[in-house]
Amino acid sequence: MLSALLVYRFLKFIAVAAFFAGIVGTFSATDRETRRRWADRHAAPGFVLTWILGTVLATTRGDSLVSRWIVGAVIASSIAIWATLAQAHLVPDKSRALSMAGSLGFVVALALMVFRP
Ligand code: HEM
């Protein structure tokens, strides 16, 4: 019998992968239309599902949603999605600063999830 926790974790990994693919796709695309598609169809839904499944995981395990590692991941992943959506919808030319904010925000969130300081 598959444990619910394992199913949530599996679904969470898929959501995190979609979030990451959307960030990479948005910042490596060469035209605005493609950037928007990666941001709107991968980064944004991946981000929302990551948070929903993260909250379900935390509740199932009994983790406090105000734990340092979760609050840190909430802040870091918010920076990542804002930078990605800004590149896709607000900034016409490729922005190195937004690309740095997008990838660094994602990596920091991931590190907090694995090391849980
Ligand atoms: C509201 C935001 C979030 C909450 C409440 C949350 C909650 C959690 C919880 C409770 C776990 C432990 C699951 C377990 O060990 O069974 C976990 C694991 C994980 N989370 Fe999150 N998470 C959130 C956001 C994120 C974000 C933004 C990312 C990626 C950028 C992420 C990536 C991961 C990964 C990769 C794991 C597995 C770590 C491991 O197995 O060592 N999470 N998350």
PDB file of C-alpha atoms in Angstrom, residues 43-117:
ATOM      1  CA  ALA A  43       6.946  28.295 -13.917  1.00  0.00           C
ATOM      2  CA  ALA A  44       3.664  29.708 -12.540  1.00  0.00           C
ATOM      3  CA  PRO A  45       1.658  26.429 -12.226  1.00  0.00           C
ATOM      4  CA  GLY A  46       4.799  24.615 -10.969  1.00  0.00           C
ATOM      5  CA  PHE A  47       5.272  27.299  -8.306  1.00  0.00           C
ATOM      6  CA  VAL A  48       1.646  27.190  -7.150  1.00  0.00           C
ATOM      7  CA  LEU A  49       1.602  23.356  -7.027  1.00  0.00           C
ATOM      8  CA  THR A  50       4.946  23.331  -5.147  1.00  0.00           C
ATOM      9  CA  TRP A  51       3.469  25.518  -2.425  1.00  0.00           C
ATOM     10  CA  ILE A  52       0.205  23.585  -2.249  1.00  0.00           C
ATOM     11  CA  LEU A  53       1.971  20.205  -2.044  1.00  0.00           C
ATOM     12  CA  GLY A  54       4.555  21.660   0.342  1.00  0.00           C
ATOM     13  CA  THR A  55       1.772  22.780   2.666  1.00  0.00           C
ATOM     14  CA  VAL A  56       0.095  19.359   2.410  1.00  0.00           C
ATOM     15  CA  LEU A  57       3.445  17.674   3.202  1.00  0.00           C
ATOM     16  CA  ALA A  58       4.095  19.977   6.156  1.00  0.00           C
ATOM     17  CA  THR A  59       0.614  19.383   7.542  1.00  0.00           C
ATOM     18  CA  THR A  60       0.866  15.612   7.063  1.00  0.00           C
ATOM     19  CA  ARG A  61       4.263  15.474   8.780  1.00  0.00           C
ATOM     20  CA  GLY A  62       3.322  17.992  11.491  1.00  0.00           C
ATOM     21  CA  ASP A  63       5.968  20.565  10.458  1.00  0.00           C
ATOM     22  CA  SER A  64       5.245  24.161  11.537  1.00  0.00           C
ATOM     23  CA  LEU A  65       4.580  26.395   8.519  1.00  0.00           C
ATOM     24  CA  VAL A  66       6.559  29.115  10.288  1.00  0.00           C
ATOM     25  CA  SER A  67       9.681  26.928  10.536  1.00  0.00           C
ATOM     26  CA  ARG A  68      12.790  28.875   9.508  1.00  0.00           C
ATOM     27  CA  TRP A  69      13.446  26.618   6.469  1.00  0.00           C
ATOM     28  CA  ILE A  70       9.866  26.902   5.181  1.00  0.00           C
ATOM     29  CA  VAL A  71       9.623  30.694   5.662  1.00  0.00           C
ATOM     30  CA  GLY A  72      13.016  31.041   3.962  1.00  0.00           C
ATOM     31  CA  ALA A  73      11.841  28.877   1.036  1.00  0.00           C
ATOM     32  CA  VAL A  74       8.643  30.922   0.766  1.00  0.00           C
ATOM     33  CA  ILE A  75      10.689  34.161   0.484  1.00  0.00           C
ATOM     34  CA  ALA A  76      13.348  32.709  -1.869  1.00  0.00           C
ATOM     35  CA  SER A  77      10.815  31.010  -4.198  1.00  0.00           C
ATOM     36  CA  SER A  78       8.721  34.222  -4.282  1.00  0.00           C
ATOM     37  CA  ILE A  79      11.780  36.135  -5.494  1.00  0.00           C
ATOM     38  CA  ALA A  80      12.332  33.408  -8.139  1.00  0.00           C
ATOM     39  CA  ILE A  81       8.761  33.541  -9.505  1.00  0.00           C
ATOM     40  CA  TRP A  82       8.617  37.382  -9.459  1.00  0.00           C
ATOM     41  CA  ALA A  83      11.865  37.636 -11.418  1.00  0.00           C
ATOM     42  CA  THR A  84      10.607  35.031 -13.918  1.00  0.00           C
ATOM     43  CA  LEU A  85       7.219  36.701 -14.440  1.00  0.00           C
ATOM     44  CA  ALA A  86       8.853  40.146 -14.668  1.00  0.00           C
ATOM     45  CA  GLN A  87      11.187  38.847 -17.422  1.00  0.00           C
ATOM     46  CA  ALA A  88       8.257  37.268 -19.259  1.00  0.00           C
ATOM     47  CA  HIS A  89       5.737  40.121 -18.996  1.00  0.00           C
ATOM     48  CA  LEU A  90       7.437  43.408 -18.001  1.00  0.00           C
ATOM     49  CA  VAL A  91      11.015  43.576 -19.273  1.00  0.00           C
ATOM     50  CA  PRO A  92      11.257  43.422 -23.110  1.00  0.00           C
ATOM     51  CA  ASP A  93      14.982  42.596 -23.291  1.00  0.00           C
ATOM     52  CA  LYS A  94      16.849  39.775 -21.561  1.00  0.00           C
ATOM     53  CA  SER A  95      17.869  40.869 -18.045  1.00  0.00           C
ATOM     54  CA  ARG A  96      20.956  39.300 -16.407  1.00  0.00           C
ATOM     55  CA  ALA A  97      19.850  40.670 -12.997  1.00  0.00           C
ATOM     56  CA  LEU A  98      16.433  38.996 -13.264  1.00  0.00           C
ATOM     57  CA  SER A  99      18.033  35.775 -14.460  1.00  0.00           C
ATOM     58  CA  MET A 100      20.372  35.818 -11.413  1.00  0.00           C
ATOM     59  CA  ALA A 101      17.437  36.535  -9.059  1.00  0.00           C
ATOM     60  CA  GLY A 102      15.364  33.763 -10.671  1.00  0.00           C
ATOM     61  CA  SER A 103      17.993  31.039 -10.479  1.00  0.00           C
ATOM     62  CA  LEU A 104      19.466  32.075  -7.100  1.00  0.00           C
ATOM     63  CA  GLY A 105      15.998  32.246  -5.529  1.00  0.00           C
ATOM     64  CA  PHE A 106      15.253  28.717  -6.745  1.00  0.00           C
ATOM     65  CA  VAL A 107      18.603  27.281  -5.574  1.00  0.00           C
ATOM     66  CA  VAL A 108      18.271  28.871  -2.109  1.00  0.00           C
ATOM     67  CA  ALA A 109      14.731  27.470  -1.718  1.00  0.00           C
ATOM     68  CA  LEU A 110      15.948  24.019  -2.744  1.00  0.00           C
ATOM     69  CA  ALA A 111      18.893  24.155  -0.319  1.00  0.00           C
ATOM     70  CA  LEU A 112      16.606  25.141   2.554  1.00  0.00           C
ATOM     71  CA  MET A 113      14.328  22.199   1.733  1.00  0.00           C
ATOM     72  CA  VAL A 114      17.189  19.687   1.756  1.00  0.00           C
ATOM     73  CA  PHE A 115      19.303  21.001   4.663  1.00  0.00           C
ATOM     74  CA  ARG A 116      16.382  22.387   6.790  1.00  0.00           C
ATOM     75  CA  PRO A 117      18.517  24.631   9.055  1.00  0.00           C
TER      76      PRO A 117
END
